[in-house]
């Protein structure tokens, strides 16, 4: 066994490992038992970091390793300065990419001399939180019209694997930095390293990286690191809100991975699982993270969180607990994605607490109701159409179907972040353009235009141009064919 050094430095407290089980490490301290959340270090070069999660008795603590535990063994010396896990804050962190320890991982010059702050902070007191409700515009038609987001609120992006959550988040970063010159923060919890790298280069090419901070806890990292990366991101975001008094857009991808990491930690710590194997402290852990996202008199942290829904089941405890914190829910549909209607937002299941006449105004509110009514009537008529065909519907029902199908296509939109894949130039659409487009479709103004004219356009006027261009091309092709026939000798 390694001998514990003499206490020549009163600030350093020494202990020794008494057991290692995967990521769970038990440590013995003769005196001065470390507090919960204290960071401990061990290993040959002090490369193994452990966070204290419980005090077993007067001499023993149990911690979870935030780094791989290869090389840790019974009897090894553990040291701590009594501090919690800290990350750097300040203006210099903009344009950089970090890991959970606040180390830069973008292969640029490392940061030095930065102010460090604990990742465990209390939410702002209610007396400092703003009670005013304001709409946060994204430039994406389907969201601004039907699911208006709240400034300083939390919006959830629900969907299974492969329906476009990450693409939608990336587009929002692009639009937000362009709109209000605020700070965007991307927090990747359990991300693929490929996604983090692609996002970094995309943002650099788009020229918005200098207004962004990225922090990643990758899939291959231990559950302890993935579990703490959200808290680290919030500490950085709180600096910009409280010290610099700026608005922050915080993108979390994916909040389910935070819950999943908590479930792994809970299982490793030997806690009794609750329903479907989730940790018994799921509600508390999620609340500690979510309640720090707030709108204060100084500024606002607006959060958009991707929520992976296991097996597309919205009654899963992870989805249910996440729902309870959100002011808006954007539900992505696999059916819409299979039809090529991107963003694949389920317009009937998605909702927002901001969609009330007092906040968005009477005109916008009535339009939302009318759109939802038209779309729900179309859903009811789908069975009849499948069995009997469109011809068997009444004239009134046929008009509803035509309006609904045109609305669905008008609410698709080409994204800036997918230009290289789709070959279509991205569009940023203002709220007034989106509202007037929906109103004109519902009034029957465009019933003579084909449905395809409304697909992947920006403002409604593009539908007419698209049709004119198509007609022009077809007439030119027709004229060319006639000329060829005339020139050909019989």
Short mmCIF file of C-alpha atoms in Angstrom, two decimals:
data_model
loop_
_atom_site.label_atom_id
_atom_site.label_comp_id
_atom_site.label_asym_id
_atom_site.label_seq_id
_atom_site.Cartn_x
_atom_site.Cartn_y
_atom_site.Cartn_z
CA UNK A 1 0.00 0.00 0.00
CA UNK A 2 1.16 3.50 -0.82
CA UNK A 3 1.99 5.56 2.24
CA UNK A 4 -0.18 8.63 2.76
CA UNK A 5 2.04 11.77 2.64
CA UNK A 6 2.42 13.94 5.71
CA UNK A 7 0.09 16.98 5.82
CA UNK A 8 2.72 19.53 4.84
CA UNK A 9 0.04 21.48 2.92
CA UNK A 10 -3.02 22.13 5.06
CA UNK A 11 -5.15 22.78 1.96
CA UNK A 12 -4.60 19.26 0.60
CA UNK A 13 -6.49 16.36 2.17
CA UNK A 14 -5.24 12.82 1.56
CA UNK A 15 -7.07 9.50 1.58
CA UNK A 16 -6.59 6.02 0.10
CA UNK A 17 -8.65 3.79 -2.18
CA UNK A 18 -10.25 0.82 -0.44
CA UNK A 19 -12.21 -0.57 -3.43
CA UNK A 20 -12.64 -0.05 -7.17
CA UNK A 21 -15.68 -1.48 -8.98
CA UNK A 22 -15.70 -0.14 -12.53
CA UNK A 23 -16.41 3.59 -12.23
CA UNK A 24 -17.36 3.37 -8.52
CA UNK A 25 -14.52 4.04 -6.09
CA UNK A 26 -14.63 3.87 -2.27
CA UNK A 27 -12.04 6.01 -0.43
CA UNK A 28 -10.93 6.04 3.21
CA UNK A 29 -10.11 9.34 4.97
CA UNK A 30 -8.67 9.38 8.50
CA UNK A 31 -10.19 12.82 9.14
CA UNK A 32 -11.82 15.77 7.29
CA UNK A 33 -14.27 13.68 5.27
CA UNK A 34 -14.82 15.47 1.90
CA UNK A 35 -18.24 16.99 1.23
CA UNK A 36 -20.62 15.73 -1.48
CA UNK A 37 -19.56 16.88 -5.01
CA UNK A 38 -15.90 17.36 -3.93
CA UNK A 39 -13.43 16.46 -6.68
CA UNK A 40 -10.72 13.91 -5.82
CA UNK A 41 -7.63 12.96 -7.85
CA UNK A 42 -5.60 9.76 -7.96
CA UNK A 43 -3.33 7.82 -10.33
CA UNK A 44 0.36 8.13 -11.16
CA UNK A 45 -0.06 11.62 -12.65
CA UNK A 46 -3.31 12.44 -10.82
CA UNK A 47 -5.11 11.81 -14.13
CA UNK A 48 -8.07 9.94 -12.57
CA UNK A 49 -10.80 12.34 -11.38
CA UNK A 50 -13.50 11.17 -8.94
CA UNK A 51 -16.55 13.10 -7.71
CA UNK A 52 -17.88 12.29 -4.23
CA UNK A 53 -21.54 11.22 -4.41
CA UNK A 54 -22.15 9.78 -0.93
CA UNK A 55 -20.62 9.62 2.54
CA UNK A 56 -20.88 6.01 3.74
CA UNK A 57 -19.72 6.62 7.34
CA UNK A 58 -17.32 8.85 9.29
CA UNK A 59 -14.29 7.61 7.32
CA UNK A 60 -15.54 6.38 3.95
CA UNK A 61 -16.88 8.17 0.87
CA UNK A 62 -18.12 6.68 -2.38
CA UNK A 63 -17.45 8.49 -5.61
CA UNK A 64 -18.02 8.09 -9.34
CA UNK A 65 -15.04 8.40 -11.68
CA UNK A 66 -15.30 11.09 -14.37
CA UNK A 67 -12.39 9.53 -16.28
CA UNK A 68 -11.51 5.88 -17.05
CA UNK A 69 -10.27 4.05 -13.92
CA UNK A 70 -7.55 1.93 -15.58
CA UNK A 71 -4.57 1.88 -13.25
CA UNK A 72 -6.55 2.62 -10.06
CA UNK A 73 -5.94 0.04 -7.32
CA UNK A 74 -6.59 -0.54 -3.63
CA UNK A 75 -4.21 1.38 -1.41
CA UNK A 76 -3.49 4.16 -3.92
CA UNK A 77 -3.30 7.67 -2.47
CA UNK A 78 -6.16 10.06 -3.28
CA UNK A 79 -5.80 13.81 -2.81
CA UNK A 80 -8.28 16.68 -2.80
CA UNK A 81 -8.10 20.42 -2.27
CA UNK A 82 -11.77 20.43 -1.19
CA UNK A 83 -12.92 22.08 -4.43
CA UNK A 84 -15.75 20.96 -6.72
CA UNK A 85 -15.43 20.39 -10.47
CA UNK A 86 -14.84 23.82 -12.05
CA UNK A 87 -14.96 25.23 -15.60
CA UNK A 88 -13.49 28.46 -17.06
CA UNK A 89 -15.78 31.45 -17.69
CA UNK A 90 -15.09 34.73 -19.48
CA UNK A 91 -15.08 36.35 -22.93
CA UNK A 92 -12.16 34.20 -24.09
CA UNK A 93 -14.24 31.00 -24.11
CA UNK A 94 -16.22 32.19 -27.18
CA UNK A 95 -15.42 30.25 -30.34
CA UNK A 96 -13.88 27.37 -28.39
CA UNK A 97 -14.79 23.73 -27.77
CA UNK A 98 -14.47 22.18 -24.29
CA UNK A 99 -14.80 18.90 -22.44
CA UNK A 100 -16.52 18.46 -19.06
CA UNK A 101 -13.34 19.56 -17.17
CA UNK A 102 -13.16 22.85 -19.08
CA UNK A 103 -10.14 21.70 -21.14
CA UNK A 104 -10.11 22.89 -24.76
CA UNK A 105 -10.44 20.05 -27.30
CA UNK A 106 -10.25 22.06 -30.55
CA UNK A 107 -6.44 21.71 -31.01
CA UNK A 108 -5.92 25.47 -30.59
CA UNK A 109 -3.88 27.29 -27.93
CA UNK A 110 -5.02 26.21 -24.43
CA UNK A 111 -6.62 28.90 -22.26
CA UNK A 112 -4.77 30.09 -19.15
CA UNK A 113 -5.46 32.52 -16.31
CA UNK A 114 -9.23 32.17 -16.66
CA UNK A 115 -11.73 32.63 -13.82
CA UNK A 116 -12.99 29.22 -12.70
CA UNK A 117 -16.50 28.56 -11.34
CA UNK A 118 -18.11 25.52 -9.69
CA UNK A 119 -20.47 23.61 -11.98
CA UNK A 120 -22.95 23.10 -9.11
CA UNK A 121 -24.88 26.38 -8.72
CA UNK A 122 -28.30 27.25 -7.34
CA UNK A 123 -31.02 28.49 -9.73
CA UNK A 124 -31.69 32.27 -9.64
CA UNK A 125 -34.12 33.15 -6.79
CA UNK A 126 -37.74 33.80 -7.79
CA UNK A 127 -37.37 37.47 -6.84
CA UNK A 128 -34.78 37.91 -9.65
CA UNK A 129 -36.69 35.97 -12.30
CA UNK A 130 -38.66 37.89 -14.92
CA UNK A 131 -42.43 37.36 -15.08
CA UNK A 132 -42.82 38.93 -18.53
CA UNK A 133 -43.62 36.56 -21.42
CA UNK A 134 -41.92 37.33 -24.73
CA UNK A 135 -41.83 35.34 -27.97
CA UNK A 136 -38.47 34.12 -29.29
CA UNK A 137 -38.41 34.07 -33.13
CA UNK A 138 -36.44 31.38 -34.94
CA UNK A 139 -37.00 32.12 -38.65
CA UNK A 140 -38.52 28.63 -39.10
CA UNK A 141 -42.14 28.92 -40.29
CA UNK A 142 -43.65 25.83 -38.66
CA UNK A 143 -42.20 26.78 -35.24
CA UNK A 144 -42.90 30.55 -35.29
CA UNK A 145 -46.51 30.08 -36.47
CA UNK A 146 -47.72 26.99 -34.57
CA UNK A 147 -45.25 26.47 -31.70
CA UNK A 148 -44.00 29.95 -30.68
CA UNK A 149 -41.03 29.68 -28.30
CA UNK A 150 -40.63 31.67 -25.07
CA UNK A 151 -37.64 33.93 -24.44
CA UNK A 152 -35.99 32.47 -21.36
CA UNK A 153 -38.12 29.34 -21.66
CA UNK A 154 -37.41 25.69 -22.36
CA UNK A 155 -38.55 24.01 -25.56
CA UNK A 156 -38.32 20.28 -26.11
CA UNK A 157 -37.56 18.65 -29.44
CA UNK A 158 -39.09 15.17 -29.21
CA UNK A 159 -38.43 12.40 -31.70
CA UNK A 160 -36.99 8.94 -32.24
CA UNK A 161 -33.71 8.19 -33.96
CA UNK A 162 -33.16 9.66 -37.42
CA UNK A 163 -36.06 12.12 -37.68
CA UNK A 164 -33.93 15.29 -37.76
CA UNK A 165 -33.46 16.59 -34.18
CA UNK A 166 -29.77 17.50 -34.58
CA UNK A 167 -30.35 19.12 -38.01
CA UNK A 168 -33.13 21.31 -36.57
CA UNK A 169 -30.93 22.35 -33.61
CA UNK A 170 -28.06 23.22 -35.96
CA UNK A 171 -30.39 25.36 -38.09
CA UNK A 172 -31.59 27.22 -34.98
CA UNK A 173 -28.00 28.03 -33.98
CA UNK A 174 -27.38 29.39 -37.48
CA UNK A 175 -30.53 31.55 -37.44
CA UNK A 176 -30.19 32.79 -33.84
CA UNK A 177 -26.67 34.11 -34.21
CA UNK A 178 -27.78 35.90 -37.37
CA UNK A 179 -30.94 37.32 -35.72
CA UNK A 180 -30.08 38.79 -32.35
CA UNK A 181 -26.27 38.57 -32.11
CA UNK A 182 -26.63 36.78 -28.78
CA UNK A 183 -24.43 33.96 -27.55
CA UNK A 184 -25.19 30.41 -28.63
CA UNK A 185 -24.07 27.48 -26.50
CA UNK A 186 -24.11 23.92 -27.77
CA UNK A 187 -24.01 21.22 -25.12
CA UNK A 188 -23.56 17.71 -26.49
CA UNK A 189 -24.48 15.04 -23.94
CA UNK A 190 -23.61 11.55 -25.15
CA UNK A 191 -22.86 12.92 -28.63
CA UNK A 192 -21.11 11.09 -31.42
CA UNK A 193 -17.70 12.73 -31.89
CA UNK A 194 -18.48 12.95 -35.63
CA UNK A 195 -21.52 15.19 -34.92
CA UNK A 196 -19.47 17.50 -32.71
CA UNK A 197 -16.72 17.83 -35.31
CA UNK A 198 -19.19 18.42 -38.18
CA UNK A 199 -21.04 21.07 -36.18
CA UNK A 200 -17.76 22.82 -35.30
CA UNK A 201 -16.69 23.03 -38.97
CA UNK A 202 -20.20 23.99 -40.17
CA UNK A 203 -20.39 26.86 -37.68
CA UNK A 204 -16.86 27.96 -38.62
CA UNK A 205 -17.78 28.03 -42.33
CA UNK A 206 -21.02 29.88 -41.59
CA UNK A 207 -18.99 32.55 -39.74
CA UNK A 208 -20.90 32.20 -36.44
CA UNK A 209 -18.32 30.30 -34.39
CA UNK A 210 -17.03 33.46 -32.67
CA UNK A 211 -20.50 33.90 -31.10
CA UNK A 212 -20.64 30.28 -29.91
CA UNK A 213 -19.30 28.05 -27.16
CA UNK A 214 -19.32 24.26 -27.53
CA UNK A 215 -19.00 21.71 -24.75
CA UNK A 216 -19.12 17.98 -25.39
CA UNK A 217 -19.44 14.87 -23.25
CA UNK A 218 -18.98 12.16 -25.87
CA UNK A 219 -20.61 8.73 -26.04
CA UNK A 220 -17.38 6.89 -25.19
CA UNK A 221 -16.80 8.85 -21.97
CA UNK A 222 -17.71 7.39 -18.55
CA UNK A 223 -21.29 8.02 -17.32
CA UNK A 224 -20.00 10.40 -14.62
CA UNK A 225 -18.60 12.79 -17.26
CA UNK A 226 -21.75 12.63 -19.41
CA UNK A 227 -23.85 13.28 -16.29
CA UNK A 228 -21.98 16.51 -15.45
CA UNK A 229 -21.49 18.11 -18.87
CA UNK A 230 -24.94 19.77 -18.74
CA UNK A 231 -24.10 21.47 -15.42
CA UNK A 232 -20.77 22.65 -16.86
CA UNK A 233 -22.51 24.18 -19.90
CA UNK A 234 -25.04 25.98 -17.67
CA UNK A 235 -22.25 27.50 -15.57
CA UNK A 236 -20.72 29.01 -18.73
CA UNK A 237 -24.15 30.20 -19.95
CA UNK A 238 -24.91 31.81 -16.56
CA UNK A 239 -21.74 33.90 -16.84
CA UNK A 240 -22.95 35.48 -20.11
CA UNK A 241 -26.45 36.03 -18.68
CA UNK A 242 -25.54 37.38 -15.23
CA UNK A 243 -22.14 39.05 -15.74
CA UNK A 244 -22.34 40.24 -19.37
CA UNK A 245 -26.16 40.66 -19.29
CA UNK A 246 -26.61 39.03 -22.68
CA UNK A 247 -29.21 36.65 -24.05
CA UNK A 248 -28.01 33.09 -24.43
CA UNK A 249 -29.43 30.34 -26.64
CA UNK A 250 -28.57 27.01 -25.04
CA UNK A 251 -28.93 23.95 -27.28
CA UNK A 252 -28.83 20.62 -25.47
CA UNK A 253 -28.46 17.49 -27.57
CA UNK A 254 -29.65 15.23 -26.02
CA UNK A 255 -31.40 15.59 -22.65
CA UNK A 256 -32.35 11.89 -22.70
CA UNK A 257 -28.64 11.05 -22.63
CA UNK A 258 -28.37 13.11 -19.41
CA UNK A 259 -31.16 11.00 -17.88
CA UNK A 260 -29.51 7.85 -19.26
CA UNK A 261 -26.12 8.80 -17.73
CA UNK A 262 -27.91 9.41 -14.40
CA UNK A 263 -29.49 5.97 -14.69
CA UNK A 264 -26.05 4.39 -15.25
CA UNK A 265 -24.56 6.29 -12.29
CA UNK A 266 -27.51 5.31 -10.08
CA UNK A 267 -27.12 1.64 -11.05
CA UNK A 268 -23.37 1.71 -10.39
CA UNK A 269 -23.98 3.31 -6.98
CA UNK A 270 -26.31 0.41 -6.11
CA UNK A 271 -29.55 2.41 -5.86
CA UNK A 272 -32.86 0.59 -6.26
CA UNK A 273 -34.23 1.23 -9.77
CA UNK A 274 -37.77 2.57 -10.28
CA UNK A 275 -40.14 2.06 -13.23
CA UNK A 276 -38.51 0.76 -16.46
CA UNK A 277 -35.11 0.75 -14.76
CA UNK A 278 -34.85 4.55 -14.33
CA UNK A 279 -33.15 5.99 -11.25
CA UNK A 280 -35.42 6.82 -8.25
CA UNK A 281 -34.01 10.38 -8.22
CA UNK A 282 -34.86 11.09 -11.90
CA UNK A 283 -37.26 13.98 -11.12
CA UNK A 284 -34.84 15.70 -8.71
CA UNK A 285 -31.79 15.38 -10.96
CA UNK A 286 -33.63 16.77 -13.98
CA UNK A 287 -35.06 19.65 -11.91
CA UNK A 288 -31.60 20.65 -10.61
CA UNK A 289 -30.49 21.11 -14.21
CA UNK A 290 -33.68 22.61 -15.71
CA UNK A 291 -34.44 25.16 -12.96
CA UNK A 292 -31.15 26.98 -13.66
CA UNK A 293 -32.45 27.85 -17.15
CA UNK A 294 -34.38 31.06 -16.50
CA UNK A 295 -35.21 34.59 -17.63
CA UNK A 296 -33.88 37.22 -15.19
CA UNK A 297 -33.77 41.03 -15.20
CA UNK A 298 -30.15 40.81 -16.46
CA UNK A 299 -30.75 38.52 -19.46
CA UNK A 300 -32.25 35.21 -20.50
CA UNK A 301 -31.09 31.67 -21.15
CA UNK A 302 -33.44 30.23 -23.75
CA UNK A 303 -33.02 26.50 -24.07
CA UNK A 304 -33.96 24.14 -26.86
CA UNK A 305 -33.45 20.53 -25.90
CA UNK A 306 -33.51 17.49 -28.12
CA UNK A 307 -35.29 14.65 -26.31
CA UNK A 308 -34.79 11.18 -27.74
CA UNK A 309 -38.02 9.25 -27.17
CA UNK A 310 -37.28 5.54 -26.59
CA UNK A 311 -39.22 3.44 -29.14
CA UNK A 312 -41.24 6.59 -30.06
CA UNK A 313 -43.19 6.10 -26.78
CA UNK A 314 -44.23 9.49 -25.33
CA UNK A 315 -45.42 7.80 -22.08
CA UNK A 316 -41.84 6.74 -21.22
CA UNK A 317 -40.84 8.22 -17.79
CA UNK A 318 -37.90 10.13 -19.37
CA UNK A 319 -40.22 11.87 -21.86
CA UNK A 320 -42.94 12.51 -19.23
CA UNK A 321 -40.50 14.14 -16.76
CA UNK A 322 -38.91 16.24 -19.52
CA UNK A 323 -42.40 17.42 -20.68
CA UNK A 324 -43.20 18.84 -17.23
CA UNK A 325 -40.39 21.45 -17.47
CA UNK A 326 -41.13 22.72 -20.96
CA UNK A 327 -43.03 25.76 -22.21
CA UNK A 328 -43.14 24.34 -25.75
CA UNK A 329 -42.98 20.82 -27.18
CA UNK A 330 -41.90 20.27 -30.78
CA UNK A 331 -42.74 16.67 -31.68
CA UNK A 332 -40.99 15.24 -34.74
CA UNK A 333 -42.85 12.58 -36.70
CA UNK A 334 -41.31 9.61 -38.52
CA UNK A 335 -44.32 9.56 -40.88
CA UNK A 336 -43.69 13.19 -41.94
CA UNK A 337 -40.00 12.43 -42.43
CA UNK A 338 -40.85 9.43 -44.64
CA UNK A 339 -43.05 11.74 -46.78
CA UNK A 340 -40.13 14.17 -47.18
CA UNK A 341 -41.90 16.96 -45.24
CA UNK A 342 -38.94 18.60 -43.45
CA UNK A 343 -38.74 19.88 -40.75
CA UNK A 344 -40.74 16.73 -39.87
CA UNK A 345 -42.80 18.47 -37.16
CA UNK A 346 -46.08 16.84 -36.14
CA UNK A 347 -48.17 20.02 -36.29
CA UNK A 348 -51.05 18.58 -34.22
CA UNK A 349 -49.03 16.97 -31.40
CA UNK A 350 -46.66 19.93 -31.00
CA UNK A 351 -47.86 22.72 -28.70
CA UNK A 352 -46.74 25.85 -26.88
CA UNK A 353 -47.93 27.61 -23.73
CA UNK A 354 -47.18 30.89 -25.53
CA UNK A 355 -49.98 30.33 -28.07
CA UNK A 356 -52.54 32.49 -26.22
CA UNK A 357 -54.22 35.72 -27.45
CA UNK A 358 -52.61 37.74 -24.60
CA UNK A 359 -49.07 36.89 -25.76
CA UNK A 360 -49.10 36.34 -29.54
CA UNK A 361 -52.13 38.53 -30.34
CA UNK A 362 -55.68 37.78 -31.48
CA UNK A 363 -54.92 37.44 -35.20
CA UNK A 364 -52.05 34.94 -34.73
CA UNK A 365 -54.03 32.94 -32.11
CA UNK A 366 -57.13 32.58 -34.32
CA UNK A 367 -54.93 31.56 -37.26
CA UNK A 368 -53.27 28.81 -35.17
CA UNK A 369 -56.73 27.48 -34.22
CA UNK A 370 -57.88 27.54 -37.84
CA UNK A 371 -54.75 25.74 -39.09
CA UNK A 372 -55.07 23.04 -36.39
CA UNK A 373 -58.80 22.62 -37.13
CA UNK A 374 -58.11 22.19 -40.87
CA UNK A 375 -55.29 19.70 -40.25
CA UNK A 376 -57.31 17.63 -37.74
CA UNK A 377 -60.29 17.47 -40.13
CA UNK A 378 -57.90 16.25 -42.85
CA UNK A 379 -56.61 13.54 -40.47
CA UNK A 380 -60.21 12.35 -39.92
CA UNK A 381 -60.88 12.28 -43.68
CA UNK A 382 -57.73 10.24 -44.47
CA UNK A 383 -59.48 6.90 -43.76
CA UNK A 384 -62.37 7.76 -46.10
CA UNK A 385 -59.92 8.85 -48.82
CA UNK A 386 -57.95 5.58 -48.40
CA UNK A 387 -61.10 3.45 -48.78
CA UNK A 388 -63.27 5.38 -51.26
CA UNK A 389 -60.97 7.91 -52.92
CA UNK A 390 -60.94 11.71 -53.00
CA UNK A 391 -63.81 11.84 -55.54
CA UNK A 392 -66.35 10.54 -52.98
CA UNK A 393 -65.86 13.54 -50.65
CA UNK A 394 -68.22 16.52 -50.60
CA UNK A 395 -67.02 19.78 -52.19
CA UNK A 396 -66.49 21.30 -48.72
CA UNK A 397 -64.42 18.31 -47.54
CA UNK A 398 -62.38 18.38 -50.74
CA UNK A 399 -61.54 22.05 -50.12
CA UNK A 400 -60.39 21.17 -46.56
CA UNK A 401 -58.12 18.40 -47.91
CA UNK A 402 -56.63 20.73 -50.54
CA UNK A 403 -56.00 23.50 -47.98
CA UNK A 404 -54.46 21.07 -45.46
CA UNK A 405 -52.11 19.53 -48.02
CA UNK A 406 -50.99 22.97 -49.21
CA UNK A 407 -50.44 24.10 -45.59
CA UNK A 408 -48.34 21.00 -44.84
CA UNK A 409 -46.13 21.73 -47.83
CA UNK A 410 -45.93 25.48 -47.17
CA UNK A 411 -44.69 24.75 -43.62
CA UNK A 412 -41.69 22.84 -45.00
CA UNK A 413 -38.53 24.89 -45.41
CA UNK A 414 -35.06 24.51 -46.97
CA UNK A 415 -32.35 24.83 -44.29
CA UNK A 416 -29.03 26.67 -44.51
CA UNK A 417 -27.31 23.75 -42.79
CA UNK A 418 -28.51 21.18 -45.36
CA UNK A 419 -27.67 23.17 -48.52
CA UNK A 420 -24.78 20.85 -49.40
CA UNK A 421 -27.05 17.77 -49.24
CA UNK A 422 -30.30 19.09 -50.73
CA UNK A 423 -28.88 21.55 -53.27
CA UNK A 424 -31.58 24.05 -52.16
CA UNK A 425 -30.64 27.47 -50.81
CA UNK A 426 -31.64 27.95 -47.14
CA UNK A 427 -34.49 30.34 -46.28
CA UNK A 428 -35.05 32.47 -43.16
CA UNK A 429 -38.74 33.51 -43.08
CA UNK A 430 -40.13 36.37 -40.99
CA UNK A 431 -43.25 35.87 -38.84
CA UNK A 432 -45.40 38.28 -40.90
CA UNK A 433 -44.55 36.46 -44.17
CA UNK A 434 -45.36 33.08 -42.58
CA UNK A 435 -48.69 34.29 -41.12
CA UNK A 436 -49.88 35.98 -44.31
CA UNK A 437 -48.93 32.87 -46.33
CA UNK A 438 -51.08 30.63 -44.10
CA UNK A 439 -53.97 33.12 -44.21
CA UNK A 440 -53.90 33.30 -48.01
CA UNK A 441 -53.85 29.48 -48.35
CA UNK A 442 -56.84 29.16 -45.96
CA UNK A 443 -58.77 31.83 -47.86
CA UNK A 444 -58.53 29.65 -51.01
CA UNK A 445 -56.40 32.13 -52.96
CA UNK A 446 -54.05 29.46 -54.34
CA UNK A 447 -56.45 26.57 -55.00
CA UNK A 448 -55.51 26.58 -58.72
CA UNK A 449 -51.77 26.16 -58.00
CA UNK A 450 -50.38 22.60 -57.75
CA UNK A 451 -49.38 21.32 -54.27
CA UNK A 452 -45.76 20.95 -55.38
CA UNK A 453 -45.51 24.75 -55.77
CA UNK A 454 -45.69 25.15 -51.96
CA UNK A 455 -43.02 22.56 -51.15
CA UNK A 456 -39.67 23.85 -49.79
CA UNK A 457 -40.26 27.57 -50.36
CA UNK A 458 -39.74 30.63 -48.16
CA UNK A 459 -42.52 33.24 -48.43
CA UNK A 460 -45.81 32.44 -50.21
CA UNK A 461 -44.98 34.62 -53.23
CA UNK A 462 -42.34 32.07 -54.23
CA UNK A 463 -45.12 29.53 -54.97
CA UNK A 464 -46.41 31.68 -57.86
CA UNK A 465 -42.87 32.27 -59.18
CA UNK A 466 -42.14 28.53 -58.94
CA UNK A 467 -45.26 27.72 -61.01
CA UNK A 468 -44.51 30.43 -63.59
CA UNK A 469 -40.94 29.17 -63.98
CA UNK A 470 -42.16 25.58 -64.31
CA UNK A 471 -44.81 26.57 -66.91
CA UNK A 472 -42.19 28.56 -68.78
CA UNK A 473 -39.82 25.58 -68.83
CA UNK A 474 -42.60 23.24 -69.97
CA UNK A 475 -43.76 25.63 -72.72
CA UNK A 476 -40.15 26.04 -73.91
CA UNK A 477 -39.72 22.27 -73.94
CA UNK A 478 -43.04 21.93 -75.84
CA UNK A 479 -42.05 24.59 -78.38
CA UNK A 480 -38.67 22.89 -78.87
CA UNK A 481 -40.40 19.58 -79.55
CA UNK A 482 -42.79 21.19 -82.09
CA UNK A 483 -39.85 22.86 -83.87
CA UNK A 484 -38.02 19.54 -84.08
CA UNK A 485 -41.13 17.88 -85.55
CA UNK A 486 -41.57 20.70 -88.07
CA UNK A 487 -37.90 20.53 -89.11
CA UNK A 488 -37.94 16.74 -89.49
CA UNK A 489 -38.76 15.86 -93.14
CA UNK A 490 -41.74 13.52 -93.53
#
